């Protein structure tokens, strides 16, 4: 079952612009994670935000979490061509610790 | 360097044939997972194991089997009962302790039915 739904499905921006991706989920969670996948490769963990946190930063990444709306957003500031990839949110559900459920992903293309 | 190794990178299966995908980790992680990814889609959980000699079915376990005889290894067998096995298969692992740890993924095996 797909827990997370990312929006938009695809995003194309110019280098230097900010990119925002959104994720909605259905059930209560312990934490929400964002991953990046370059074409044909495995996923790389970017950031984890716990259910009692509202915002978290890591380098050029900013993640927000609104548990009342069951949604999260990932902001990549000052994007670079190397940020071109698919980005997935994944939720670690309340009763199923350490069992991530992934959304369908957002394809980000950063044009140089 | 620690990590997860999946092999082979590409695998071709004939109709009615069983094939086994390898996943080995040297991270001393307790839990290991197998996910399937179809084009343009997210990952769906096939099987997972929280501890040696124990594993649980995920959302799409039919036609697959696993074993967890060693902490480092979690092989996935795609059986002939899996009618549409062509996909990208990803193995992952994680520490069970609390912390801001994400999953570590292997680089994947692309399975094609010929």
mmCIF file of C-alpha atoms in Angstrom, chain A residues 1-2 33 35 37 40-45 48 50 53 56 88 96-105 107, chain B residues 33 35 37 40-45 48 50 59 88 90 94-96 98-103 105-107 110:
data_model
loop_
_atom_site.group_PDB
_atom_site.id
_atom_site.type_symbol
_atom_site.label_atom_id
_atom_site.label_comp_id
_atom_site.label_asym_id
_atom_site.label_seq_id
_atom_site.Cartn_x
_atom_site.Cartn_y
_atom_site.Cartn_z
ATOM 1 C CA UNK A 1 0.000 0.000 0.000
ATOM 2 C CA UNK A 2 1.239 3.498 -0.785
ATOM 3 C CA UNK A 33 11.860 10.462 5.891
ATOM 4 C CA UNK A 35 15.120 9.944 0.119
ATOM 5 C CA UNK A 37 17.252 8.361 -6.094
ATOM 6 C CA UNK A 40 18.801 3.450 -11.996
ATOM 7 C CA UNK A 41 20.450 3.624 -8.592
ATOM 8 C CA UNK A 42 19.587 2.889 -4.983
ATOM 9 C CA UNK A 43 18.025 5.403 -2.629
ATOM 10 C CA UNK A 44 20.009 7.752 -0.425
ATOM 11 C CA UNK A 45 18.610 8.931 2.901
ATOM 12 C CA UNK A 48 14.313 12.307 8.998
ATOM 13 C CA UNK A 50 10.012 12.930 13.976
ATOM 14 C CA UNK A 53 9.069 18.004 15.260
ATOM 15 C CA UNK A 56 14.275 20.438 10.366
ATOM 16 C CA UNK A 88 10.582 10.072 -2.221
ATOM 17 C CA UNK A 96 4.987 -0.842 12.482
ATOM 18 C CA UNK A 97 8.257 0.606 13.614
ATOM 19 C CA UNK A 98 11.051 0.370 11.102
ATOM 20 C CA UNK A 99 8.742 -0.579 8.262
ATOM 21 C CA UNK A 100 8.869 2.290 5.777
ATOM 22 C CA UNK A 101 6.073 2.902 3.307
ATOM 23 C CA UNK A 102 7.049 4.969 0.272
ATOM 24 C CA UNK A 103 5.178 7.363 -1.941
ATOM 25 C CA UNK A 104 5.431 7.415 -5.721
ATOM 26 C CA UNK A 105 8.016 10.184 -5.788
ATOM 27 C CA UNK A 107 10.980 13.747 -10.402
ATOM 28 C CA UNK B 33 14.293 -5.321 3.690
ATOM 29 C CA UNK B 35 11.554 -3.624 -2.037
ATOM 30 C CA UNK B 37 10.207 -0.699 -7.809
ATOM 31 C CA UNK B 40 7.740 5.624 -12.461
ATOM 32 C CA UNK B 41 6.508 4.253 -9.163
ATOM 33 C CA UNK B 42 7.537 4.179 -5.570
ATOM 34 C CA UNK B 43 8.875 1.220 -3.640
ATOM 35 C CA UNK B 44 6.679 -1.625 -2.463
ATOM 36 C CA UNK B 45 7.744 -3.872 0.397
ATOM 37 C CA UNK B 48 11.521 -7.837 5.799
ATOM 38 C CA UNK B 50 14.122 -7.717 12.001
ATOM 39 C CA UNK B 59 2.624 -5.934 0.961
ATOM 40 C CA UNK B 88 14.042 -3.110 -10.127
ATOM 41 C CA UNK B 90 16.245 -2.901 -3.885
ATOM 42 C CA UNK B 94 18.810 -0.262 9.227
ATOM 43 C CA UNK B 95 19.974 -0.221 12.816
ATOM 44 C CA UNK B 96 17.182 -0.924 15.278
ATOM 45 C CA UNK B 98 16.552 4.912 18.243
ATOM 46 C CA UNK B 99 18.060 7.775 16.312
ATOM 47 C CA UNK B 100 17.753 9.837 13.190
ATOM 48 C CA UNK B 101 18.945 6.982 11.041
ATOM 49 C CA UNK B 102 17.586 6.314 7.646
ATOM 50 C CA UNK B 103 17.740 3.132 5.682
ATOM 51 C CA UNK B 105 20.093 0.934 0.311
ATOM 52 C CA UNK B 106 22.000 -1.241 -2.098
ATOM 53 C CA UNK B 107 22.413 -0.215 -5.723
ATOM 54 C CA UNK B 110 17.275 -5.110 -12.449
#
